[in-house]
Amino acid sequence: MGESWATLGVDLHLELGGSRLRRGLTDAVREAVRSGRLAPGTRLPSSRSLAADLGIARNTVADAYADLVAEGWLTARQGSGTRVAERAAVAPDSATAPRPRSPRGPTHNLEPGNPDLASFPRAEWLKSARRALSAAPHDALGYGDPRGRVELRTALAAYLARARGVRTDPDRIVICSGFVHGLRLLAAVLRRRGLRSLAVESYGLDVHWGVAEAAGLRTVPLPFDELGTCTGGLAGTRAGAVLFTPSHQFPMGVPLRPDRRAAVVDWARRTGGLILEDDYDGEFRYDRQPVGALQGLDPDRVVYVGTASKSLAPGLRLGWLVLPPSLASEVMSAKGGTDWSCGVLDQLTLAEFITSGAYDRHVRASRLRYRRRRDQLVVALASHAPSVRATGIAAGLHAVLQLPPATEQSVVRAAAWQGLLLHGLTRYRHADAAAEPYDALVVGYGTPPDHAWAGALDALCRVLP
């Protein structure tokens, strides 16, 4: 634990008040280093400790430290705290100043959207690959059906019915190389049908909106409130389709309420619209029974999209579209006459992995691991950052941490200088969204390997206000 400021023998004369306080603290520390009162290598108090000593907000101290690290006066390394840079002190009358330094690469990764890749079931996957290759007919190694291998489509139809309540058969499933590929196929089909607009959620991924817009579809964000995405405004958008994450809204983390689920299905039936359901992490629910797929309410109006990216690894590049009968032939046509995009051996391996029961075992083990991390995150916040509230944590691999107003950018910046990769909520907000923005972090607790999780959690707590 670092020393208090008083024991360092440095007297700071600060002018209190707004941004002047941060500037005053930055100038005082810089002058203490320049004059030699703070020697190179001196460990400074933690932002929490210094804030308590000075009676100011912790975020003010974190911002000042981040500025001084950026200028090269201080260094910040995991495990050794914040220290005076070895070559920072210069003579008081010298005009020489340290060169600004760039942030280091991340020491800890809390970026949302990734599973723990170190937990990929290599041994079981290899066993499945050997069995699948041994049993594969010779023609399986040809160019292949554009829908994908029938073995995988059959395995998925049974698994999705059992685990997610999806109603389908193998002929209505098309294998794709992940969600973006599937969305690109769907957007092309919708545009050829004459659609001009796609309704989307106010918070989501800009890469998805970009795919739709590249196909010629304007994305129209739906209103968002404390209960999640508002479906009542769909009629006013004049959109012919809507893209949803109904089981666990990304990134806000709330499931679509039953009345709103019914409302969006009713809209699709009345207008002939289509619902594109992104079930990106449906397997990982912790506190109650899983929320079933929206597709089960109306398989003729909902396109279900799933992938192995969260349950196994994004590098597999395996996803699937469960299509209404009216759409299947058009999507297959958009994909092409043969399966150019998805490796046959990986498809066969995943089919064997599912039918052997290895997939279920892996998901159960992963669910326990991620739930334990979620619980540890909640406990750490209560202990070290009680003013920060975690939401959207009943499911998935990420949490939304609500911050005090006007602090998001400074926390993200301070985290970057501490070698901690995480995202602010602002980056997920649609540019045309009417929802009031608020300050929050989107923290992926599934990303770090087990050995790095404790360190990542500790680093996170250090930068929170």
Tab-separated table of C-alpha atoms in Angstrom:
chain	number	residue	atom	x	y	z
A	1	MET	CA	0.000	0.000	0.000
A	2	GLY	CA	1.372	3.447	-0.895
A	3	GLU	CA	2.353	6.142	1.582
A	4	SER	CA	0.056	9.013	2.492
A	5	TRP	CA	0.880	12.322	0.856
A	6	ALA	CA	1.903	13.885	4.131
A	7	THR	CA	4.624	11.301	4.803
A	8	LEU	CA	6.262	12.168	1.493
A	9	GLY	CA	7.047	15.621	2.876
A	10	VAL	CA	5.418	17.512	0.029
A	11	ASP	CA	3.110	20.425	0.771
A	12	LEU	CA	0.560	21.015	-1.995
A	13	HIS	CA	-1.084	24.423	-2.161
A	14	LEU	CA	-4.248	23.769	-4.135
A	15	GLU	CA	-6.890	26.219	-5.244
A	16	LEU	CA	-10.152	24.306	-4.849
A	17	GLY	CA	-12.893	24.432	-7.431
A	18	GLY	CA	-13.848	22.529	-10.576
A	19	SER	CA	-11.277	22.034	-13.312
A	20	ARG	CA	-8.850	24.368	-11.488
A	21	LEU	CA	-8.445	21.714	-8.793
A	22	ARG	CA	-7.298	19.089	-11.286
A	23	ARG	CA	-4.995	21.605	-12.978
A	24	GLY	CA	-3.676	22.764	-9.608
A	25	LEU	CA	-2.924	19.207	-8.514
A	26	THR	CA	-1.213	18.430	-11.823
A	27	ASP	CA	0.908	21.588	-11.630
A	28	ALA	CA	1.830	20.950	-7.979
A	29	VAL	CA	3.002	17.398	-8.593
A	30	ARG	CA	4.857	18.425	-11.737
A	31	GLU	CA	6.652	21.184	-9.818
A	32	ALA	CA	7.485	18.813	-6.951
A	33	VAL	CA	9.106	16.428	-9.440
A	34	ARG	CA	10.889	19.190	-11.345
A	35	SER	CA	12.352	20.700	-8.171
A	36	GLY	CA	13.518	17.344	-6.860
A	37	ARG	CA	11.199	17.274	-3.831
A	38	LEU	CA	9.792	14.050	-5.330
A	39	ALA	CA	12.768	11.929	-6.333
A	40	PRO	CA	12.762	9.560	-9.327
A	41	GLY	CA	11.299	6.208	-8.386
A	42	THR	CA	9.213	7.601	-5.514
A	43	ARG	CA	5.942	5.722	-5.201
A	44	LEU	CA	2.971	8.053	-4.963
A	45	PRO	CA	-0.136	7.370	-2.905
A	46	SER	CA	-2.989	5.592	-4.618
A	47	SER	CA	-5.647	7.840	-6.112
A	48	ARG	CA	-8.034	6.704	-3.382
A	49	SER	CA	-5.548	7.468	-0.600
A	50	LEU	CA	-4.540	10.856	-1.994
A	51	ALA	CA	-8.147	11.848	-2.581
A	52	ALA	CA	-8.924	11.027	1.055
A	53	ASP	CA	-5.862	12.981	2.287
A	54	LEU	CA	-6.797	16.073	0.267
A	55	GLY	CA	-10.562	15.800	0.709
A	56	ILE	CA	-11.234	15.771	-3.042
A	57	ALA	CA	-12.868	13.385	-5.519
A	58	ARG	CA	-10.870	10.285	-6.395
A	59	ASN	CA	-11.589	10.852	-10.069
A	60	THR	CA	-9.819	14.231	-9.902
A	61	VAL	CA	-6.679	12.525	-8.655
A	62	ALA	CA	-6.941	9.727	-11.242
A	63	ASP	CA	-7.270	12.312	-14.033
A	64	ALA	CA	-4.271	14.290	-12.744
A	65	TYR	CA	-2.156	11.129	-12.506
A	66	ALA	CA	-3.217	10.126	-16.030
A	67	ASP	CA	-2.188	13.546	-17.383
A	68	LEU	CA	1.217	13.319	-15.696
A	69	VAL	CA	1.766	9.788	-16.974
A	70	ALA	CA	0.908	11.000	-20.478
A	71	GLU	CA	3.445	13.829	-20.135
A	72	GLY	CA	6.133	11.439	-18.897
A	73	TRP	CA	6.503	12.787	-15.354
A	74	LEU	CA	5.031	9.631	-13.788
A	75	THR	CA	4.886	5.937	-14.661
A	76	ALA	CA	2.093	3.497	-13.850
A	77	ARG	CA	2.670	-0.238	-13.901
A	78	GLN	CA	0.552	-3.139	-12.729
A	79	GLY	CA	1.732	-4.276	-9.300
A	80	SER	CA	4.087	-1.343	-8.640
A	81	GLY	CA	1.641	1.556	-8.478
A	82	THR	CA	2.263	5.091	-9.699
A	83	ARG	CA	5.836	6.349	-9.395
A	84	VAL	CA	7.946	9.331	-10.395
A	85	ALA	CA	9.598	8.575	-13.732
A	86	GLU	CA	13.305	7.747	-13.452
A	87	ARG	CA	14.373	10.639	-15.685
A	88	ALA	CA	11.597	13.085	-14.906
A	89	ALA	CA	13.394	15.424	-12.448
A	90	VAL	CA	15.212	18.375	-14.031
A	91	ALA	CA	16.704	21.577	-12.691
A	92	PRO	CA	14.143	24.195	-11.607
A	93	ASP	CA	15.292	26.707	-14.212
A	94	SER	CA	15.598	24.219	-17.048
A	95	ALA	CA	13.337	24.563	-20.057
A	96	THR	CA	13.711	20.851	-20.780
A	97	ALA	CA	10.559	18.769	-20.349
A	98	PRO	CA	9.989	15.044	-20.727
A	99	ARG	CA	8.591	13.913	-24.023
A	100	PRO	CA	4.988	12.754	-23.944
A	101	ARG	CA	4.677	8.995	-23.856
A	102	SER	CA	2.028	6.817	-25.447
A	103	PRO	CA	-0.126	4.391	-23.503
A	104	ARG	CA	1.330	0.915	-23.129
A	105	GLY	CA	-0.453	-2.026	-24.625
A	106	PRO	CA	-3.119	-3.422	-22.308
A	107	THR	CA	-1.960	-5.495	-19.350
A	108	HIS	CA	-5.520	-6.577	-18.615
A	109	ASN	CA	-8.311	-7.027	-21.119
A	110	LEU	CA	-11.891	-6.385	-19.985
A	111	GLU	CA	-13.180	-5.742	-23.501
A	112	PRO	CA	-16.732	-7.082	-23.846
A	113	GLY	CA	-17.742	-9.595	-26.468
A	114	ASN	CA	-15.110	-12.283	-25.968
A	115	PRO	CA	-15.106	-15.526	-23.992
A	116	ASP	CA	-12.148	-16.857	-22.033
A	117	LEU	CA	-10.182	-18.277	-24.959
A	118	ALA	CA	-7.798	-20.113	-22.632
A	119	SER	CA	-10.724	-22.329	-21.603
A	120	PHE	CA	-11.381	-23.577	-25.132
A	121	PRO	CA	-11.873	-27.378	-24.815
A	122	ARG	CA	-8.904	-28.383	-26.960
A	123	ALA	CA	-8.749	-32.039	-25.943
A	124	GLU	CA	-12.471	-32.672	-26.447
A	125	TRP	CA	-12.480	-30.704	-29.697
A	126	LEU	CA	-9.579	-32.795	-30.994
A	127	LYS	CA	-11.402	-36.016	-30.099
A	128	SER	CA	-14.499	-34.787	-31.934
A	129	ALA	CA	-12.420	-33.772	-34.951
A	130	ARG	CA	-10.863	-37.231	-35.198
A	131	ARG	CA	-14.202	-39.002	-34.908
A	132	ALA	CA	-15.839	-36.638	-37.403
A	133	LEU	CA	-13.064	-36.995	-39.966
A	134	SER	CA	-13.035	-40.781	-39.637
A	135	ALA	CA	-16.783	-40.992	-40.220
A	136	ALA	CA	-17.044	-38.355	-42.959
A	137	PRO	CA	-18.071	-39.610	-46.421
A	138	HIS	CA	-15.734	-38.748	-49.261
A	139	ASP	CA	-18.189	-36.306	-50.797
A	140	ALA	CA	-18.167	-34.258	-47.582
A	141	LEU	CA	-14.800	-32.903	-48.707
A	142	GLY	CA	-16.282	-31.399	-51.874
A	143	TYR	CA	-17.576	-27.864	-52.430
A	144	GLY	CA	-20.743	-28.604	-50.519
A	145	ASP	CA	-24.338	-27.527	-50.048
A	146	PRO	CA	-24.669	-23.709	-49.624
A	147	ARG	CA	-26.768	-24.386	-46.530
A	148	GLY	CA	-23.794	-26.118	-44.863
A	149	ARG	CA	-23.226	-29.734	-43.864
A	150	VAL	CA	-26.390	-31.636	-43.074
A	151	GLU	CA	-24.728	-33.232	-40.031
A	152	LEU	CA	-24.301	-29.832	-38.398
A	153	ARG	CA	-27.719	-28.553	-39.417
A	154	THR	CA	-29.336	-31.683	-37.959
A	155	ALA	CA	-27.377	-31.395	-34.706
A	156	LEU	CA	-28.236	-27.708	-34.396
A	157	ALA	CA	-31.953	-28.236	-35.026
A	158	ALA	CA	-32.108	-30.705	-32.120
A	159	TYR	CA	-29.895	-28.633	-29.796
A	160	LEU	CA	-31.653	-25.308	-30.418
A	161	ALA	CA	-35.064	-26.872	-29.861
A	162	ARG	CA	-33.928	-28.345	-26.552
A	163	ALA	CA	-31.798	-25.476	-25.216
A	164	ARG	CA	-33.365	-22.333	-26.711
A	165	GLY	CA	-36.930	-23.271	-27.663
A	166	VAL	CA	-36.271	-22.720	-31.375
A	167	ARG	CA	-38.736	-24.390	-33.757
A	168	THR	CA	-37.120	-25.491	-36.998
A	169	ASP	CA	-35.833	-28.368	-39.112
A	170	PRO	CA	-32.426	-28.880	-40.788
A	171	ASP	CA	-33.636	-27.649	-44.185
A	172	ARG	CA	-34.334	-24.176	-42.786
A	173	ILE	CA	-30.882	-23.700	-41.269
A	174	VAL	CA	-28.053	-22.018	-43.189
A	175	ILE	CA	-24.516	-22.153	-41.808
A	176	CYS	CA	-22.555	-18.895	-42.003
A	177	SER	CA	-19.161	-17.681	-40.819
A	178	GLY	CA	-20.395	-15.685	-37.832
A	179	PHE	CA	-23.032	-13.069	-37.107
A	180	VAL	CA	-21.702	-10.365	-39.423
A	181	HIS	CA	-21.688	-12.761	-42.377
A	182	GLY	CA	-25.246	-13.814	-41.577
A	183	LEU	CA	-26.382	-10.201	-41.247
A	184	ARG	CA	-24.727	-9.312	-44.541
A	185	LEU	CA	-26.700	-12.073	-46.276
A	186	LEU	CA	-29.954	-10.967	-44.643
A	187	ALA	CA	-29.395	-7.283	-45.395
A	188	ALA	CA	-28.766	-8.048	-49.062
A	189	VAL	CA	-31.995	-10.062	-49.273
A	190	LEU	CA	-34.032	-7.378	-47.490
A	191	ARG	CA	-32.699	-4.661	-49.789
A	192	ARG	CA	-33.536	-6.746	-52.862
A	193	ARG	CA	-37.050	-7.081	-51.478
A	194	GLY	CA	-37.325	-3.301	-51.553
A	195	LEU	CA	-36.800	-2.485	-47.882
A	196	ARG	CA	-35.301	0.918	-47.166
A	197	SER	CA	-35.035	0.947	-43.367
A	198	LEU	CA	-34.023	-1.427	-40.584
A	199	ALA	CA	-35.137	-0.640	-37.042
A	200	VAL	CA	-32.382	-1.223	-34.466
A	201	GLU	CA	-31.879	-0.786	-30.746
A	202	SER	CA	-30.546	2.519	-29.400
A	203	TYR	CA	-27.538	0.696	-27.988
A	204	GLY	CA	-25.640	-1.919	-29.958
A	205	LEU	CA	-22.632	-2.497	-32.207
A	206	ASP	CA	-21.775	0.027	-34.884
A	207	VAL	CA	-20.291	-2.744	-37.043
A	208	HIS	CA	-23.778	-4.269	-37.318
A	209	TRP	CA	-25.355	-0.943	-38.222
A	210	GLY	CA	-22.561	-0.432	-40.754
A	211	VAL	CA	-23.302	-3.765	-42.446
A	212	ALA	CA	-26.958	-2.813	-42.855
A	213	GLU	CA	-26.123	0.650	-44.139
A	214	ALA	CA	-23.569	-0.745	-46.600
A	215	ALA	CA	-26.388	-2.837	-48.071
A	216	GLY	CA	-28.465	0.314	-48.582
A	217	LEU	CA	-30.633	0.097	-45.442
A	218	ARG	CA	-31.066	3.124	-43.198
A	219	THR	CA	-30.840	2.177	-39.503
A	220	VAL	CA	-33.532	3.745	-37.319
A	221	PRO	CA	-32.974	3.466	-33.535
A	222	LEU	CA	-35.936	2.599	-31.324
A	223	PRO	CA	-36.550	4.420	-28.036
A	224	PHE	CA	-34.959	2.970	-24.910
A	225	ASP	CA	-36.087	3.341	-21.293
A	226	GLU	CA	-35.325	1.808	-17.904
A	227	LEU	CA	-37.204	-1.342	-18.964
A	228	GLY	CA	-35.246	-1.789	-22.172
A	229	THR	CA	-36.056	-1.295	-25.848
A	230	CYS	CA	-39.492	0.175	-26.533
A	231	THR	CA	-41.244	-1.805	-29.263
A	232	GLY	CA	-44.367	0.344	-29.387
A	233	GLY	CA	-42.710	2.824	-31.720
A	234	LEU	CA	-42.024	0.315	-34.495
A	235	ALA	CA	-44.974	1.414	-36.613
A	236	GLY	CA	-43.646	4.961	-36.721
A	237	THR	CA	-40.261	3.909	-38.111
A	238	ARG	CA	-41.715	2.611	-41.409
A	239	ALA	CA	-39.062	-0.105	-41.206
A	240	GLY	CA	-39.761	-3.477	-42.775
A	241	ALA	CA	-37.537	-5.352	-40.343
A	242	VAL	CA	-36.051	-4.948	-36.881
A	243	LEU	CA	-32.765	-6.194	-35.392
A	244	PHE	CA	-33.028	-7.208	-31.717
A	245	THR	CA	-31.021	-8.840	-28.929
A	246	PRO	CA	-34.158	-9.833	-26.976
A	247	SER	CA	-32.763	-12.403	-24.532
A	248	HIS	CA	-29.981	-10.146	-23.196
A	249	GLN	CA	-29.848	-6.705	-24.790
A	250	PHE	CA	-26.327	-5.776	-25.835
A	251	PRO	CA	-24.806	-3.948	-24.119
A	252	MET	CA	-27.431	-2.843	-21.565
A	253	GLY	CA	-28.103	-6.410	-20.424
A	254	VAL	CA	-31.877	-6.336	-19.903
A	255	PRO	CA	-34.148	-8.982	-21.468
A	256	LEU	CA	-37.021	-7.809	-23.630
A	257	ARG	CA	-40.128	-7.760	-21.413
A	258	PRO	CA	-42.888	-10.297	-22.205
A	259	ASP	CA	-45.374	-7.587	-23.221
A	260	ARG	CA	-42.817	-6.023	-25.549
A	261	ARG	CA	-41.904	-9.401	-27.006
A	262	ALA	CA	-45.587	-9.937	-27.780
A	263	ALA	CA	-45.855	-6.438	-29.233
A	264	VAL	CA	-42.987	-6.883	-31.689
A	265	VAL	CA	-44.344	-10.244	-32.876
A	266	ASP	CA	-47.778	-8.663	-33.315
A	267	TRP	CA	-46.187	-5.844	-35.349
A	268	ALA	CA	-44.479	-8.394	-37.619
A	269	ARG	CA	-47.726	-10.296	-38.190
A	270	ARG	CA	-49.764	-7.167	-38.934
A	271	THR	CA	-47.254	-5.545	-41.267
A	272	GLY	CA	-45.497	-8.541	-42.810
A	273	GLY	CA	-42.284	-7.351	-41.177
A	274	LEU	CA	-39.349	-9.526	-40.173
A	275	ILE	CA	-37.595	-9.789	-36.808
A	276	LEU	CA	-33.858	-10.530	-36.854
A	277	GLU	CA	-33.034	-12.108	-33.483
A	278	ASP	CA	-29.390	-11.980	-32.373
A	279	ASP	CA	-29.096	-14.637	-29.644
A	280	TYR	CA	-25.431	-13.953	-29.008
A	281	ASP	CA	-25.090	-15.350	-25.458
A	282	GLY	CA	-28.353	-17.162	-24.765
A	283	GLU	CA	-26.653	-20.109	-23.041
A	284	PHE	CA	-25.249	-18.015	-20.207
A	285	ARG	CA	-28.005	-17.135	-17.764
A	286	TYR	CA	-27.283	-17.328	-14.039
A	287	ASP	CA	-30.077	-16.299	-11.689
A	288	ARG	CA	-33.191	-17.856	-13.177
A	289	GLN	CA	-34.405	-20.041	-16.017
A	290	PRO	CA	-33.075	-19.045	-19.452
A	291	VAL	CA	-35.155	-16.635	-21.501
A	292	GLY	CA	-36.338	-18.629	-24.506
A	293	ALA	CA	-35.713	-17.490	-28.044
A	294	LEU	CA	-38.209	-15.032	-29.507
A	295	GLN	CA	-38.283	-17.242	-32.602
A	296	GLY	CA	-40.390	-19.792	-30.725
A	297	LEU	CA	-43.310	-17.339	-30.696
A	298	ASP	CA	-43.517	-17.138	-34.499
A	299	PRO	CA	-41.038	-19.079	-36.676
A	300	ASP	CA	-42.626	-17.557	-39.804
A	301	ARG	CA	-41.755	-13.962	-38.841
A	302	VAL	CA	-38.472	-14.354	-36.900
A	303	VAL	CA	-34.975	-15.060	-38.243
A	304	TYR	CA	-32.909	-16.597	-35.456
A	305	VAL	CA	-29.145	-15.952	-35.595
A	306	GLY	CA	-26.692	-17.788	-33.338
A	307	THR	CA	-22.959	-18.440	-33.305
A	308	ALA	CA	-20.236	-20.400	-31.522
A	309	SER	CA	-18.316	-17.171	-30.870
A	310	LYS	CA	-19.268	-16.784	-27.184
A	311	SER	CA	-19.842	-20.418	-26.256
A	312	LEU	CA	-16.590	-21.665	-27.850
A	313	ALA	CA	-14.418	-19.155	-29.731
A	314	PRO	CA	-14.915	-16.467	-32.390
A	315	GLY	CA	-11.962	-17.858	-34.334
A	316	LEU	CA	-14.045	-20.865	-35.373
A	317	ARG	CA	-16.079	-18.534	-37.617
A	318	LEU	CA	-19.224	-20.639	-37.271
A	319	GLY	CA	-22.746	-19.252	-37.062
A	320	TRP	CA	-26.222	-20.232	-38.171
A	321	LEU	CA	-29.389	-18.673	-39.524
A	322	VAL	CA	-32.728	-20.303	-38.704
A	323	LEU	CA	-34.967	-18.992	-41.456
A	324	PRO	CA	-38.692	-18.697	-42.095
A	325	PRO	CA	-39.734	-20.846	-45.073
A	326	SER	CA	-40.422	-17.720	-47.131
A	327	LEU	CA	-36.837	-16.536	-46.778
A	328	ALA	CA	-34.739	-19.702	-46.999
A	329	SER	CA	-34.304	-19.902	-50.770
A	330	GLU	CA	-33.394	-16.207	-51.090
A	331	VAL	CA	-30.720	-16.425	-48.403
A	332	MET	CA	-29.238	-19.552	-49.999
A	333	SER	CA	-29.155	-17.714	-53.298
A	334	ALA	CA	-27.386	-14.759	-51.660
A	335	LYS	CA	-24.799	-17.108	-50.140
A	336	GLY	CA	-24.030	-18.657	-53.518
A	337	GLY	CA	-24.208	-21.993	-55.250
A	338	THR	CA	-21.661	-23.663	-52.962
A	339	ASP	CA	-20.483	-23.291	-49.373
A	340	TRP	CA	-17.461	-21.083	-49.995
A	341	SER	CA	-17.291	-19.512	-46.526
A	342	CYS	CA	-17.400	-22.235	-43.858
A	343	GLY	CA	-14.788	-24.990	-43.501
A	344	VAL	CA	-16.317	-28.461	-43.805
A	345	LEU	CA	-14.051	-30.062	-41.197
A	346	ASP	CA	-14.984	-27.509	-38.543
A	347	GLN	CA	-18.663	-28.008	-39.367
A	348	LEU	CA	-18.344	-31.756	-38.996
A	349	THR	CA	-16.361	-31.369	-35.794
A	350	LEU	CA	-18.964	-29.054	-34.235
A	351	ALA	CA	-21.723	-31.487	-35.219
A	352	GLU	CA	-19.879	-34.315	-33.449
A	353	PHE	CA	-19.079	-32.049	-30.491
A	354	ILE	CA	-22.801	-31.316	-30.046
A	355	THR	CA	-24.154	-34.825	-30.570
A	356	SER	CA	-21.562	-36.418	-28.254
A	357	GLY	CA	-22.658	-34.192	-25.355
A	358	ALA	CA	-19.285	-32.410	-25.154
A	359	TYR	CA	-20.872	-29.077	-26.074
A	360	ASP	CA	-23.368	-29.264	-23.205
A	361	ARG	CA	-20.617	-30.173	-20.744
A	362	HIS	CA	-18.465	-27.288	-21.916
A	363	VAL	CA	-21.338	-24.792	-21.673
A	364	ARG	CA	-22.199	-25.953	-18.152
A	365	ALA	CA	-18.573	-25.590	-17.015
A	366	SER	CA	-18.297	-22.174	-18.654
A	367	ARG	CA	-21.540	-21.028	-17.075
A	368	LEU	CA	-20.202	-21.870	-13.602
A	369	ARG	CA	-16.905	-20.094	-14.312
A	370	TYR	CA	-18.514	-16.924	-15.600
A	371	ARG	CA	-21.095	-16.839	-12.814
A	372	ARG	CA	-18.282	-17.057	-10.248
A	373	ARG	CA	-16.515	-14.145	-11.921
A	374	ARG	CA	-19.757	-12.153	-12.036
A	375	ASP	CA	-20.237	-12.708	-8.299
A	376	GLN	CA	-16.636	-11.712	-7.559
A	377	LEU	CA	-17.110	-8.516	-9.570
A	378	VAL	CA	-20.227	-7.592	-7.580
A	379	VAL	CA	-18.467	-8.243	-4.249
A	380	ALA	CA	-15.409	-6.204	-5.288
A	381	LEU	CA	-17.543	-3.254	-6.335
A	382	ALA	CA	-19.429	-3.287	-3.049
A	383	SER	CA	-16.138	-3.235	-1.163
A	384	HIS	CA	-14.006	-0.848	-3.231
A	385	ALA	CA	-16.408	1.276	-5.295
A	386	PRO	CA	-19.800	1.319	-3.529
A	387	SER	CA	-21.016	4.279	-5.591
A	388	VAL	CA	-20.741	2.199	-8.789
A	389	ARG	CA	-23.712	-0.035	-9.563
A	390	ALA	CA	-23.491	-3.113	-11.804
A	391	THR	CA	-26.499	-3.792	-14.029
A	392	GLY	CA	-27.377	-6.306	-16.732
A	393	ILE	CA	-25.663	-9.107	-14.822
A	394	ALA	CA	-28.346	-11.816	-14.780
A	395	ALA	CA	-26.785	-13.293	-17.910
A	396	GLY	CA	-23.936	-13.036	-20.371
A	397	LEU	CA	-20.233	-12.255	-20.194
A	398	HIS	CA	-20.305	-8.538	-19.436
A	399	ALA	CA	-21.688	-5.988	-16.985
A	400	VAL	CA	-22.656	-2.331	-17.253
A	401	LEU	CA	-21.122	-0.252	-14.444
A	402	GLN	CA	-23.053	2.951	-13.892
A	403	LEU	CA	-20.777	5.904	-13.074
A	404	PRO	CA	-21.346	9.365	-11.607
A	405	PRO	CA	-22.274	11.990	-14.233
A	406	ALA	CA	-19.519	13.340	-16.477
A	407	THR	CA	-16.923	10.747	-15.426
A	408	GLU	CA	-17.024	8.101	-18.176
A	409	GLN	CA	-14.327	9.499	-20.425
A	410	SER	CA	-11.901	10.262	-17.613
A	411	VAL	CA	-12.279	6.752	-16.178
A	412	VAL	CA	-11.717	5.159	-19.596
A	413	ARG	CA	-8.657	7.369	-20.094
A	414	ALA	CA	-7.255	6.556	-16.655
A	415	ALA	CA	-7.835	2.852	-17.293
A	416	ALA	CA	-5.916	3.057	-20.567
A	417	TRP	CA	-2.909	4.592	-18.834
A	418	GLN	CA	-3.052	1.840	-16.226
A	419	GLY	CA	-2.927	-0.783	-18.986
A	420	LEU	CA	-6.576	-1.769	-18.558
A	421	LEU	CA	-8.659	-2.254	-21.707
A	422	LEU	CA	-12.365	-1.551	-21.269
A	423	HIS	CA	-15.060	0.423	-23.059
A	424	GLY	CA	-17.340	3.297	-22.178
A	425	LEU	CA	-21.047	2.987	-22.874
A	426	THR	CA	-20.935	5.987	-25.237
A	427	ARG	CA	-19.296	3.974	-28.013
A	428	TYR	CA	-22.360	1.679	-28.191
A	429	ARG	CA	-24.984	4.430	-28.521
A	430	HIS	CA	-26.531	4.981	-31.958
A	431	ALA	CA	-25.826	8.471	-33.258
A	432	ASP	CA	-29.534	9.132	-33.828
A	433	ALA	CA	-30.751	7.632	-30.560
A	434	ALA	CA	-33.236	9.711	-28.584
A	435	ALA	CA	-32.331	7.986	-25.298
A	436	GLU	CA	-30.653	10.225	-22.752
A	437	PRO	CA	-26.960	9.280	-22.590
A	438	TYR	CA	-25.500	8.464	-19.213
A	439	ASP	CA	-22.059	7.593	-17.990
A	440	ALA	CA	-21.151	3.918	-17.654
A	441	LEU	CA	-18.549	1.295	-18.461
A	442	VAL	CA	-19.176	-1.937	-20.373
A	443	VAL	CA	-16.894	-4.482	-18.722
A	444	GLY	CA	-16.281	-7.935	-20.193
A	445	TYR	CA	-15.620	-10.238	-17.266
A	446	GLY	CA	-15.470	-13.305	-19.498
A	447	THR	CA	-12.404	-12.195	-21.451
A	448	PRO	CA	-9.388	-12.656	-19.114
A	449	PRO	CA	-7.963	-16.151	-18.601
A	450	ASP	CA	-8.417	-17.542	-15.101
A	451	HIS	CA	-4.891	-16.684	-13.965
A	452	ALA	CA	-5.346	-12.998	-14.941
A	453	TRP	CA	-8.864	-12.426	-13.620
A	454	ALA	CA	-7.923	-11.382	-10.067
A	455	GLY	CA	-5.388	-8.863	-11.353
A	456	ALA	CA	-7.828	-7.445	-13.877
A	457	LEU	CA	-10.496	-7.047	-11.194
A	458	ASP	CA	-8.028	-5.306	-8.880
A	459	ALA	CA	-6.959	-2.934	-11.670
A	460	LEU	CA	-10.584	-2.147	-12.440
A	461	CYS	CA	-11.349	-1.234	-8.826
A	462	ARG	CA	-8.359	1.133	-8.753
A	463	VAL	CA	-9.673	3.311	-11.583
A	464	LEU	CA	-13.307	3.474	-10.489
A	465	PRO	CA	-14.513	6.625	-8.711
